[in-house]
Amino acid sequence: MTKKISPRSRKVRILATLGPASDSPEMIRKLYLAGADAFRINMSHGDHADHAARIESIRALEKEFGRPTTILADLQGPKLRVGTFSEGVAVLKAGAKFRLDRDEAPGNATRVNLPHPEIYEALEPETRLLLDDGKLVLRVKSVTPERIDTVVEVGGALSNRKGVNIPDVVVPLAALTDKDRRDLAFAMQQKADWIALSFVQRPEDLAEARRLMGGYGALLAKIEKPAAVQRLDEILEVCDAVMVARGDLGVELPPQAVPPLQKHIVASARRLGKPVVVATQMLESMIKSPTPTRAEVSDVATAVYDGADTIMLSAETAAGDWPEEAVTIMNSIAHSVERDPGYFARLHFTETKPDATTADALAEASDSITRTVSASAIICFTASGSTVRRVSRERPIPPILTLTPRLDTARRMGLIWGVHAVRTKDIGSFEEMIAKGRRMALRHGVAAAGDKVIMVAGVPFGTPGSTNVLHVATITGDELKGREEGD
């Protein structure tokens, strides 16, 4: 028998990364019950067989609890790395000269191979190269197609195949590697709901991924390069959601620049009605500790106060010692923030002006009407999910119950603020909409007898992008009499 899981009482969503610490069906179920609304499959680690088993476990929850589950497949993206050293490691001293070249011979303290011709084309004198997550810094002095001569500004030990970051220029790299294309094909075969594209630098980077997705799923752009921040509004226009990927942002930018950037990205995404995920090191100490630091708690709370749609756990749930506890604590932090009497006032510091469309006008009106008549829920009938995103952008106080005949649409809702999605039979008339909305509000516990609910839909029904109806209904309490469970 299907066990019904009630809508989350918090608005912000939680995205949990799966990995060695959380790949058993039992642990994935624990994370779900602890509060995970969506699961991230990190394509940088593991093979397709591992990922397929995890996806099967996630989908099993859907059958067990009668609630659509959400899967995000995160592509690795182009990784820039140095070659190898004859002794496995070399010590670079500040002030010394160091060369990166096309020679594949093992390196030493004066040179190493850099097998990425695109970098040689993009660099100019006085630009920086950051090695090993920014631990070492080189300053470029001269560049040819075969070699890059630099001076070491910040030295240290550099070992085989450490990463290279180039914050000062746009590197003409394809957004998708051959591995990414294989991983994307696998993710589409597995019906992943979201695809996350790494190291986006410009809006054009999203085009190939979008084409290969073939109209299925939604595309999330990870903002982790300064170049992406400079073209943020253009990227937001062509993606379906963004992620504030603070790990690489914090490498390529001074650490103190990341908090205001986080706020800027969250606010920009909210203004355009695009879901935004805040990620990386949110509860980092919980990889080894059963409790977070006070600073980490404050960090998570800040993202919730800013109105992020989703907050993400990475290594905490993928490889940590306390995966279930990490989700439980993140869930508790979110609940605590959202119970703050000043929470909704802070949310609306970000002004979300509606576009001059009927759909946006009704989404804004639904928020206003819920406050005027103290409605218990906003019920959205949708095919594509666009209605729901518009309503969620207003950050209304009551829950948003999404009713859709499309399972893929219902599954994508797991990253969107305040939404509880239900797959249900399609409707064909205005009267049927009212009756179904009342039943579903009662069945899913978002309203009770005597409560008012707001319904938002489009006529003709089933036509994407036709939102043009707003209706206020009152629940009588007897709507479920004689009705079957799924009706």
GROMACS .gro file of C-alpha atoms in nm:
model
  487
    1MET     CA    1   0.000   0.000   0.000
    2THR     CA    2   0.128   0.348  -0.089
    3LYS     CA    3   0.222   0.558   0.213
    4LYS     CA    4   0.129   0.921   0.164
    5ILE     CA    5   0.392   1.176   0.259
    6SER     CA    6   0.248   1.511   0.360
    7PRO     CA    7   0.368   1.831   0.195
    8ARG     CA    8   0.681   1.969   0.361
    9SER     CA    9   0.589   2.239   0.607
   10ARG     CA   10   0.895   2.442   0.501
   11LYS     CA   11   0.926   2.638   0.177
   12VAL     CA   12   1.293   2.606   0.084
   13ARG     CA   13   1.390   2.277  -0.081
   14ILE     CA   14   1.683   2.054   0.017
   15LEU     CA   15   1.904   1.889  -0.248
   16ALA     CA   16   2.119   1.601  -0.120
   17THR     CA   17   2.417   1.464  -0.314
   18LEU     CA   18   2.447   1.086  -0.328
   19GLY     CA   19   2.777   0.901  -0.306
   20PRO     CA   20   2.955   0.618  -0.124
   21ALA     CA   21   2.805   0.723   0.211
   22SER     CA   22   2.452   0.726   0.075
   23ASP     CA   23   2.421   0.478  -0.210
   24SER     CA   24   2.217   0.211  -0.031
   25PRO     CA   25   1.838   0.213  -0.077
   26GLU     CA   26   1.805   0.226   0.303
   27MET     CA   27   2.017   0.542   0.338
   28ILE     CA   28   1.851   0.716   0.042
   29ARG     CA   29   1.515   0.648   0.206
   30LYS     CA   30   1.645   0.789   0.537
   31LEU     CA   31   1.763   1.107   0.363
   32TYR     CA   32   1.423   1.144   0.198
   33LEU     CA   33   1.237   1.107   0.526
   34ALA     CA   34   1.482   1.342   0.699
   35GLY     CA   35   1.388   1.615   0.452
   36ALA     CA   36   1.565   1.572   0.117
   37ASP     CA   37   1.334   1.695  -0.161
   38ALA     CA   38   1.570   1.617  -0.448
   39PHE     CA   39   1.883   1.411  -0.510
   40ARG     CA   40   2.201   1.509  -0.696
   41ILE     CA   41   2.387   1.249  -0.898
   42ASN     CA   42   2.746   1.373  -0.932
   43MET     CA   43   2.871   1.249  -1.270
   44SER     CA   44   3.230   1.338  -1.174
   45HIS     CA   45   3.248   1.024  -0.959
   46GLY     CA   46   3.134   0.667  -1.002
   47ASP     CA   47   3.022   0.479  -1.312
   48HIS     CA   48   2.689   0.454  -1.486
   49ALA     CA   49   2.601   0.127  -1.313
   50ASP     CA   50   2.643   0.295  -0.971
   51HIS     CA   51   2.430   0.590  -1.079
   52ALA     CA   52   2.159   0.367  -1.229
   53ALA     CA   53   2.125   0.180  -0.899
   54ARG     CA   54   2.088   0.507  -0.706
   55ILE     CA   55   1.831   0.638  -0.952
   56GLU     CA   56   1.632   0.316  -0.917
   57SER     CA   57   1.630   0.362  -0.539
   58ILE     CA   58   1.511   0.722  -0.573
   59ARG     CA   59   1.228   0.625  -0.806
   60ALA     CA   60   1.126   0.348  -0.566
   61LEU     CA   61   1.046   0.620  -0.312
   62GLU     CA   62   0.801   0.763  -0.561
   63LYS     CA   63   0.608   0.439  -0.563
   64GLU     CA   64   0.630   0.393  -0.188
   65PHE     CA   65   0.514   0.741  -0.089
   66GLY     CA   66   0.304   0.848  -0.387
   67ARG     CA   67   0.504   1.166  -0.436
   68PRO     CA   68   0.712   1.257  -0.743
   69THR     CA   69   1.087   1.238  -0.677
   70THR     CA   70   1.341   1.477  -0.824
   71ILE     CA   71   1.679   1.383  -0.973
   72LEU     CA   72   1.952   1.627  -1.079
   73ALA     CA   73   2.241   1.489  -1.286
   74ASP     CA   74   2.545   1.715  -1.244
   75LEU     CA   75   2.787   1.698  -1.539
   76GLN     CA   76   3.159   1.725  -1.464
   77GLY     CA   77   3.240   1.981  -1.733
   78PRO     CA   78   3.585   2.060  -1.871
   79LYS     CA   79   3.858   2.003  -1.612
   80LEU     CA   80   4.188   2.185  -1.665
   81ARG     CA   81   4.480   2.002  -1.508
   82VAL     CA   82   4.859   2.006  -1.519
   83GLY     CA   83   5.046   1.689  -1.617
   84THR     CA   84   5.265   1.471  -1.398
   85PHE     CA   85   5.597   1.521  -1.217
   86SER     CA   86   5.896   1.288  -1.227
   87GLU     CA   87   5.880   1.253  -0.848
   88GLY     CA   88   5.503   1.289  -0.820
   89VAL     CA   89   5.534   1.635  -0.668
   90ALA     CA   90   5.742   1.952  -0.707
   91VAL     CA   91   5.792   2.250  -0.477
   92LEU     CA   92   5.744   2.586  -0.647
   93LYS     CA   93   5.918   2.875  -0.466
   94ALA     CA   94   5.779   3.228  -0.461
   95GLY     CA   95   5.967   3.453  -0.704
   96ALA     CA   96   6.098   3.162  -0.913
   97LYS     CA   97   6.031   3.118  -1.284
   98PHE     CA   98   5.804   2.833  -1.385
   99ARG     CA   99   5.705   2.715  -1.731
  100LEU     CA  100   5.394   2.535  -1.853
  101ASP     CA  101   5.441   2.371  -2.193
  102ARG     CA  102   5.317   2.116  -2.447
  103ASP     CA  103   5.599   1.871  -2.370
  104GLU     CA  104   5.447   1.553  -2.224
  105ALA     CA  105   5.767   1.460  -2.036
  106PRO     CA  106   5.727   1.448  -1.654
  107GLY     CA  107   5.781   1.785  -1.488
  108ASN     CA  108   6.002   1.921  -1.211
  109ALA     CA  109   6.041   2.241  -1.008
  110THR     CA  110   6.094   2.450  -1.324
  111ARG     CA  111   5.831   2.318  -1.567
  112VAL     CA  112   5.530   2.089  -1.620
  113ASN     CA  113   5.305   1.985  -1.905
  114LEU     CA  114   4.976   2.168  -1.958
  115PRO     CA  115   4.780   1.970  -2.219
  116HIS     CA  116   4.515   2.228  -2.302
  117PRO     CA  117   4.588   2.425  -2.622
  118GLU     CA  118   4.284   2.647  -2.558
  119ILE     CA  119   4.461   2.802  -2.260
  120TYR     CA  120   4.762   2.907  -2.469
  121GLU     CA  121   4.524   3.086  -2.708
  122ALA     CA  122   4.340   3.273  -2.433
  123LEU     CA  123   4.619   3.390  -2.202
  124GLU     CA  124   4.786   3.728  -2.210
  125PRO     CA  125   5.082   3.863  -2.012
  126GLU     CA  126   5.000   3.957  -1.650
  127THR     CA  127   4.699   3.726  -1.623
  128ARG     CA  128   4.693   3.479  -1.334
  129LEU     CA  129   4.694   3.103  -1.318
  130LEU     CA  130   4.562   2.942  -1.000
  131LEU     CA  131   4.677   2.589  -0.924
  132ASP     CA  132   4.537   2.329  -0.683
  133ASP     CA  133   4.218   2.519  -0.588
  134GLY     CA  134   4.406   2.848  -0.568
  135LYS     CA  135   4.675   2.731  -0.325
  136LEU     CA  136   4.947   2.834  -0.573
  137VAL     CA  137   4.941   3.146  -0.791
  138LEU     CA  138   5.142   3.205  -1.110
  139ARG     CA  139   5.168   3.535  -1.300
  140VAL     CA  140   5.200   3.499  -1.678
  141LYS     CA  141   5.495   3.682  -1.832
  142SER     CA  142   5.489   3.558  -2.191
  143VAL     CA  143   5.288   3.316  -2.403
  144THR     CA  144   5.351   3.127  -2.727
  145PRO     CA  145   5.150   2.841  -2.880
  146GLU     CA  146   5.396   2.599  -2.714
  147ARG     CA  147   5.481   2.748  -2.375
  148ILE     CA  148   5.366   2.979  -2.098
  149ASP     CA  149   5.640   3.146  -1.896
  150THR     CA  150   5.534   3.258  -1.550
  151VAL     CA  151   5.664   3.381  -1.217
  152VAL     CA  152   5.548   3.211  -0.898
  153GLU     CA  153   5.362   3.462  -0.680
  154VAL     CA  154   5.239   3.214  -0.418
  155GLY     CA  155   5.444   2.897  -0.394
  156GLY     CA  156   5.395   2.553  -0.247
  157ALA     CA  157   5.390   2.185  -0.331
  158LEU     CA  158   5.226   2.092  -0.660
  159SER     CA  159   5.148   1.727  -0.730
  160ASN     CA  160   5.033   1.529  -1.032
  161ARG     CA  161   4.726   1.639  -1.228
  162LYS     CA  162   4.620   1.920  -0.997
  163GLY     CA  163   4.355   2.157  -1.129
  164VAL     CA  164   4.414   2.488  -1.303
  165ASN     CA  165   4.181   2.788  -1.273
  166ILE     CA  166   4.204   3.091  -1.501
  167PRO     CA  167   3.988   3.366  -1.352
  168ASP     CA  168   4.091   3.664  -1.564
  169VAL     CA  169   3.994   3.548  -1.915
  170VAL     CA  170   3.724   3.352  -2.095
  171VAL     CA  171   3.883   3.026  -2.208
  172PRO     CA  172   3.740   2.910  -2.544
  173LEU     CA  173   3.654   2.564  -2.417
  174ALA     CA  174   3.350   2.367  -2.529
  175ALA     CA  175   3.103   2.350  -2.241
  176LEU     CA  176   3.060   1.975  -2.292
  177THR     CA  177   3.343   1.723  -2.304
  178ASP     CA  178   3.310   1.377  -2.462
  179LYS     CA  179   3.256   1.239  -2.112
  180ASP     CA  180   2.980   1.495  -2.052
  181ARG     CA  181   2.803   1.390  -2.373
  182ARG     CA  182   2.812   1.027  -2.268
  183ASP     CA  183   2.691   1.118  -1.919
  184LEU     CA  184   2.415   1.339  -2.058
  185ALA     CA  185   2.294   1.058  -2.287
  186PHE     CA  186   2.288   0.827  -1.984
  187ALA     CA  187   2.099   1.083  -1.775
  188MET     CA  188   1.838   1.126  -2.048
  189GLN     CA  189   1.802   0.750  -2.079
  190GLN     CA  190   1.742   0.739  -1.703
  191LYS     CA  191   1.488   1.024  -1.727
  192ALA     CA  192   1.681   1.263  -1.501
  193ASP     CA  193   1.466   1.568  -1.428
  194TRP     CA  194   1.741   1.830  -1.419
  195ILE     CA  195   2.079   1.853  -1.591
  196ALA     CA  196   2.340   2.076  -1.424
  197LEU     CA  197   2.602   2.219  -1.661
  198SER     CA  198   2.939   2.298  -1.503
  199PHE     CA  199   3.176   2.589  -1.575
  200VAL     CA  200   2.929   2.791  -1.780
  201GLN     CA  201   3.102   3.107  -1.907
  202ARG     CA  202   2.850   3.252  -2.154
  203PRO     CA  203   2.490   3.189  -2.263
  204GLU     CA  204   2.605   3.009  -2.578
  205ASP     CA  205   2.753   2.734  -2.358
  206LEU     CA  206   2.402   2.606  -2.286
  207ALA     CA  207   2.300   2.551  -2.648
  208GLU     CA  208   2.453   2.208  -2.711
  209ALA     CA  209   2.327   2.061  -2.382
  210ARG     CA  210   1.979   2.191  -2.456
  211ARG     CA  211   1.990   2.033  -2.804
  212LEU     CA  212   2.112   1.696  -2.672
  213MET     CA  213   1.837   1.693  -2.409
  214GLY     CA  214   1.583   1.681  -2.690
  215GLY     CA  215   1.311   1.869  -2.507
  216TYR     CA  216   1.315   1.647  -2.197
  217GLY     CA  217   1.417   1.767  -1.852
  218ALA     CA  218   1.529   2.112  -1.740
  219LEU     CA  219   1.872   2.276  -1.763
  220LEU     CA  220   2.052   2.431  -1.467
  221ALA     CA  221   2.357   2.654  -1.519
  222LYS     CA  222   2.623   2.641  -1.246
  223ILE     CA  223   2.762   2.988  -1.184
  224GLU     CA  224   3.123   2.927  -1.081
  225LYS     CA  225   3.325   3.150  -1.315
  226PRO     CA  226   3.370   3.529  -1.299
  227ALA     CA  227   3.287   3.539  -1.671
  228ALA     CA  228   2.946   3.386  -1.596
  229VAL     CA  229   2.874   3.648  -1.332
  230GLN     CA  230   2.946   3.924  -1.585
  231ARG     CA  231   2.684   3.778  -1.822
  232LEU     CA  232   2.445   3.652  -1.556
  233ASP     CA  233   2.124   3.806  -1.691
  234GLU     CA  234   2.188   3.663  -2.038
  235ILE     CA  235   2.254   3.318  -1.891
  236LEU     CA  236   1.940   3.341  -1.678
  237GLU     CA  237   1.734   3.413  -1.988
  238VAL     CA  238   1.832   3.085  -2.157
  239CYS     CA  239   1.855   2.839  -1.864
  240ASP     CA  240   1.580   2.696  -1.645
  241ALA     CA  241   1.762   2.747  -1.312
  242VAL     CA  242   2.102   2.846  -1.173
  243MET     CA  243   2.330   2.726  -0.896
  244VAL     CA  244   2.557   2.947  -0.688
  245ALA     CA  245   2.856   2.709  -0.697
  246ARG     CA  246   3.062   2.874  -0.428
  247GLY     CA  247   3.354   2.632  -0.441
  248ASP     CA  248   3.507   2.746  -0.769
  249LEU     CA  249   3.376   3.100  -0.727
  250GLY     CA  250   3.577   3.113  -0.405
  251VAL     CA  251   3.887   2.993  -0.587
  252GLU     CA  252   3.873   3.236  -0.876
  253LEU     CA  253   3.758   3.534  -0.671
  254PRO     CA  254   3.869   3.668  -0.332
  255PRO     CA  255   3.670   3.490  -0.058
  256GLN     CA  256   3.517   3.817   0.057
  257ALA     CA  257   3.368   3.870  -0.289
  258VAL     CA  258   3.156   3.554  -0.274
  259PRO     CA  259   2.885   3.656  -0.016
  260PRO     CA  260   2.771   3.969  -0.203
  261LEU     CA  261   2.786   3.774  -0.529
  262GLN     CA  262   2.568   3.504  -0.376
  263LYS     CA  263   2.308   3.764  -0.283
  264HIS     CA  264   2.329   3.921  -0.630
  265ILE     CA  265   2.281   3.588  -0.809
  266VAL     CA  266   1.991   3.483  -0.583
  267ALA     CA  267   1.815   3.818  -0.628
  268SER     CA  268   1.871   3.821  -1.006
  269ALA     CA  269   1.732   3.469  -1.044
  270ARG     CA  270   1.431   3.549  -0.828
  271ARG     CA  271   1.351   3.861  -1.030
  272LEU     CA  272   1.340   3.653  -1.347
  273GLY     CA  273   1.144   3.373  -1.183
  274LYS     CA  274   1.421   3.116  -1.227
  275PRO     CA  275   1.487   2.869  -0.942
  276VAL     CA  276   1.821   2.924  -0.767
  277VAL     CA  277   2.027   2.670  -0.571
  278VAL     CA  278   2.291   2.772  -0.314
  279ALA     CA  279   2.564   2.508  -0.287
  280THR     CA  280   2.906   2.409  -0.152
  281GLN     CA  281   3.038   2.377   0.203
  282MET     CA  282   2.707   2.465   0.367
  283LEU     CA  283   2.763   2.216   0.651
  284GLU     CA  284   3.119   2.118   0.562
  285SER     CA  285   3.227   2.024   0.915
  286MET     CA  286   2.952   1.760   0.923
  287ILE     CA  287   3.159   1.545   0.688
  288LYS     CA  288   3.331   1.434   1.010
  289SER     CA  289   3.131   1.590   1.293
  290PRO     CA  290   2.773   1.506   1.398
  291THR     CA  291   2.704   1.876   1.455
  292PRO     CA  292   2.780   2.185   1.243
  293THR     CA  293   2.963   2.498   1.346
  294ARG     CA  294   2.760   2.804   1.441
  295ALA     CA  295   2.901   2.984   1.137
  296GLU     CA  296   2.771   2.708   0.908
  297VAL     CA  297   2.426   2.730   1.064
  298SER     CA  298   2.430   3.104   1.001
  299ASP     CA  299   2.541   3.047   0.641
  300VAL     CA  300   2.250   2.812   0.570
  301ALA     CA  301   2.010   3.052   0.740
  302THR     CA  302   2.132   3.342   0.526
  303ALA     CA  303   2.053   3.152   0.206
  304VAL     CA  304   1.704   3.077   0.338
  305TYR     CA  305   1.645   3.439   0.440
  306ASP     CA  306   1.757   3.553   0.095
  307GLY     CA  307   1.485   3.341  -0.063
  308ALA     CA  308   1.690   3.073  -0.236
  309ASP     CA  309   1.469   2.801  -0.380
  310THR     CA  310   1.702   2.520  -0.280
  311ILE     CA  311   1.997   2.463  -0.047
  312MET     CA  312   2.237   2.182  -0.127
  313LEU     CA  313   2.449   1.931   0.060
  314SER     CA  314   2.755   1.796  -0.123
  315ALA     CA  315   3.020   1.582   0.049
  316GLU     CA  316   2.817   1.599   0.372
  317THR     CA  317   2.572   1.341   0.233
  318ALA     CA  318   2.786   1.190  -0.045
  319ALA     CA  319   3.096   1.093   0.152
  320GLY     CA  320   3.047   1.211   0.510
  321ASP     CA  321   3.011   1.016   0.832
  322TRP     CA  322   2.673   1.173   0.918
  323PRO     CA  323   2.459   1.198   0.601
  324GLU     CA  324   2.118   1.159   0.765
  325GLU     CA  325   2.209   1.399   1.044
  326ALA     CA  326   2.325   1.661   0.790
  327VAL     CA  327   1.984   1.658   0.618
  328THR     CA  328   1.805   1.662   0.954
  329ILE     CA  329   1.999   1.967   1.073
  330MET     CA  330   1.958   2.152   0.744
  331ASN     CA  331   1.586   2.083   0.765
  332SER     CA  332   1.578   2.215   1.123
  333ILE     CA  333   1.766   2.534   1.029
  334ALA     CA  334   1.521   2.603   0.746
  335HIS     CA  335   1.222   2.547   0.974
  336SER     CA  336   1.368   2.781   1.235
  337VAL     CA  337   1.426   3.060   0.982
  338GLU     CA  338   1.082   3.024   0.825
  339ARG     CA  339   0.916   3.048   1.168
  340ASP     CA  340   1.083   3.385   1.224
  341PRO     CA  341   0.803   3.648   1.220
  342GLY     CA  342   1.026   3.866   1.002
  343TYR     CA  343   1.101   3.596   0.745
  344PHE     CA  344   0.847   3.692   0.478
  345ALA     CA  345   0.923   4.062   0.515
  346ARG     CA  346   1.292   3.988   0.449
  347LEU     CA  347   1.201   3.772   0.149
  348HIS     CA  348   1.028   4.064  -0.013
  349PHE     CA  349   1.331   4.291   0.009
  350THR     CA  350   1.388   4.154  -0.341
  351GLU     CA  351   1.131   4.316  -0.566
  352THR     CA  352   0.989   4.079  -0.828
  353LYS     CA  353   0.807   4.297  -1.080
  354PRO     CA  354   0.566   4.106  -1.303
  355ASP     CA  355   0.610   4.108  -1.678
  356ALA     CA  356   0.327   4.260  -1.880
  357THR     CA  357   0.153   3.924  -1.926
  358THR     CA  358  -0.174   3.779  -1.804
  359ALA     CA  359   0.011   3.491  -1.637
  360ASP     CA  360   0.236   3.724  -1.435
  361ALA     CA  361  -0.057   3.947  -1.344
  362LEU     CA  362  -0.249   3.649  -1.207
  363ALA     CA  363   0.055   3.515  -1.021
  364GLU     CA  364   0.102   3.851  -0.848
  365ALA     CA  365  -0.270   3.876  -0.780
  366SER     CA  366  -0.282   3.528  -0.626
  367ASP     CA  367  -0.026   3.633  -0.365
  368SER     CA  368  -0.217   3.950  -0.284
  369ILE     CA  369  -0.552   3.771  -0.261
  370THR     CA  370  -0.418   3.500  -0.029
  371ARG     CA  371  -0.324   3.770   0.221
  372THR     CA  372  -0.653   3.957   0.183
  373VAL     CA  373  -0.881   3.654   0.232
  374SER     CA  374  -0.633   3.447   0.441
  375ALA     CA  375  -0.634   3.163   0.190
  376SER     CA  376  -0.482   2.835   0.305
  377ALA     CA  377  -0.329   2.731  -0.027
  378ILE     CA  378  -0.264   2.830  -0.387
  379ILE     CA  379  -0.355   2.549  -0.626
  380CYS     CA  380  -0.187   2.559  -0.967
  381PHE     CA  381  -0.307   2.350  -1.258
  382THR     CA  382  -0.018   2.327  -1.501
  383ALA     CA  383   0.116   2.126  -1.792
  384SER     CA  384   0.465   2.273  -1.833
  385GLY     CA  385   0.522   2.417  -1.484
  386SER     CA  386   0.554   2.777  -1.599
  387THR     CA  387   0.248   2.883  -1.395
  388VAL     CA  388   0.402   2.738  -1.083
  389ARG     CA  389   0.735   2.916  -1.129
  390ARG     CA  390   0.556   3.248  -1.164
  391VAL     CA  391   0.349   3.192  -0.850
  392SER     CA  392   0.654   3.071  -0.654
  393ARG     CA  393   0.847   3.382  -0.757
  394GLU     CA  394   0.605   3.589  -0.547
  395ARG     CA  395   0.703   3.387  -0.237
  396PRO     CA  396   0.346   3.356  -0.101
  397ILE     CA  397   0.277   3.256   0.258
  398PRO     CA  398   0.050   2.953   0.194
  399PRO     CA  399   0.175   2.634   0.027
  400ILE     CA  400   0.160   2.598  -0.352
  401LEU     CA  401  -0.015   2.274  -0.449
  402THR     CA  402   0.075   2.186  -0.806
  403LEU     CA  403  -0.160   1.958  -0.999
  404THR     CA  404  -0.037   1.827  -1.334
  405PRO     CA  405  -0.114   1.531  -1.559
  406ARG     CA  406   0.255   1.513  -1.658
  407LEU     CA  407   0.489   1.311  -1.440
  408ASP     CA  408   0.800   1.485  -1.580
  409THR     CA  409   0.658   1.826  -1.483
  410ALA     CA  410   0.570   1.703  -1.133
  411ARG     CA  411   0.919   1.564  -1.083
  412ARG     CA  412   1.090   1.893  -1.179
  413MET     CA  413   0.906   2.077  -0.902
  414GLY     CA  414   1.142   1.941  -0.633
  415LEU     CA  415   1.378   2.237  -0.675
  416ILE     CA  416   1.112   2.509  -0.662
  417TRP     CA  417   1.035   2.707  -0.346
  418GLY     CA  418   0.713   2.626  -0.162
  419VAL     CA  419   0.578   2.370  -0.409
  420HIS     CA  420   0.416   2.032  -0.342
  421ALA     CA  421   0.356   1.855  -0.673
  422VAL     CA  422   0.093   1.591  -0.742
  423ARG     CA  423   0.041   1.399  -1.063
  424THR     CA  424  -0.330   1.372  -1.130
  425LYS     CA  425  -0.573   1.316  -1.415
  426ASP     CA  426  -0.622   1.605  -1.654
  427ILE     CA  427  -0.925   1.831  -1.629
  428GLY     CA  428  -1.157   1.934  -1.912
  429SER     CA  429  -1.384   2.204  -1.775
  430PHE     CA  430  -1.399   2.494  -1.531
  431GLU     CA  431  -1.641   2.305  -1.304
  432GLU     CA  432  -1.409   2.004  -1.300
  433MET     CA  433  -1.118   2.231  -1.206
  434ILE     CA  434  -1.303   2.369  -0.904
  435ALA     CA  435  -1.412   2.025  -0.785
  436LYS     CA  436  -1.068   1.868  -0.830
  437GLY     CA  437  -0.889   2.160  -0.667
  438ARG     CA  438  -1.108   2.131  -0.358
  439ARG     CA  439  -1.062   1.753  -0.337
  440MET     CA  440  -0.685   1.768  -0.375
  441ALA     CA  441  -0.650   2.048  -0.119
  442LEU     CA  442  -0.837   1.833   0.132
  443ARG     CA  443  -0.667   1.506   0.036
  444HIS     CA  444  -0.316   1.650   0.068
  445GLY     CA  445  -0.380   1.837   0.389
  446VAL     CA  446  -0.323   2.194   0.267
  447ALA     CA  447  -0.676   2.305   0.355
  448ALA     CA  448  -0.966   2.201   0.581
  449ALA     CA  449  -1.341   2.262   0.597
  450GLY     CA  450  -1.418   2.633   0.585
  451ASP     CA  451  -1.079   2.733   0.438
  452LYS     CA  452  -1.044   2.937   0.123
  453VAL     CA  453  -0.809   2.834  -0.156
  454ILE     CA  454  -0.689   3.017  -0.465
  455MET     CA  455  -0.689   2.829  -0.796
  456VAL     CA  456  -0.478   2.936  -1.093
  457ALA     CA  457  -0.509   2.770  -1.434
  458GLY     CA  458  -0.522   2.822  -1.807
  459VAL     CA  459  -0.815   2.783  -2.044
  460PRO     CA  460  -0.824   2.589  -2.271
  461PHE     CA  461  -0.699   2.330  -2.022
  462GLY     CA  462  -0.381   2.140  -2.109
  463THR     CA  463  -0.242   2.421  -2.322
  464PRO     CA  464   0.105   2.527  -2.195
  465GLY     CA  465   0.150   2.899  -2.132
  466SER     CA  466  -0.221   2.985  -2.129
  467THR     CA  467  -0.259   3.091  -1.763
  468ASN     CA  468  -0.567   3.315  -1.761
  469VAL     CA  469  -0.797   3.201  -1.477
  470LEU     CA  470  -0.791   3.283  -1.105
  471HIS     CA  471  -1.069   3.154  -0.880
  472VAL     CA  472  -1.132   3.166  -0.505
  473ALA     CA  473  -1.310   2.862  -0.362
  474THR     CA  474  -1.419   2.756  -0.014
  475ILE     CA  475  -1.364   2.402   0.115
  476THR     CA  476  -1.684   2.244   0.251
  477GLY     CA  477  -1.516   1.937   0.401
  478ASP     CA  478  -1.724   1.671   0.227
  479GLU     CA  479  -1.546   1.686  -0.110
  480LEU     CA  480  -1.390   1.339  -0.068
  481LYS     CA  481  -1.710   1.149   0.006
  482GLY     CA  482  -1.748   0.866  -0.240
  483ARG     CA  483  -1.429   0.951  -0.426
  484GLU     CA  484  -1.148   0.713  -0.510
  485GLU     CA  485  -0.797   0.773  -0.374
  486GLY     CA  486  -0.636   0.907  -0.694
  487ASP     CA  487  -0.933   1.109  -0.816
   0.00000   0.00000   0.00000
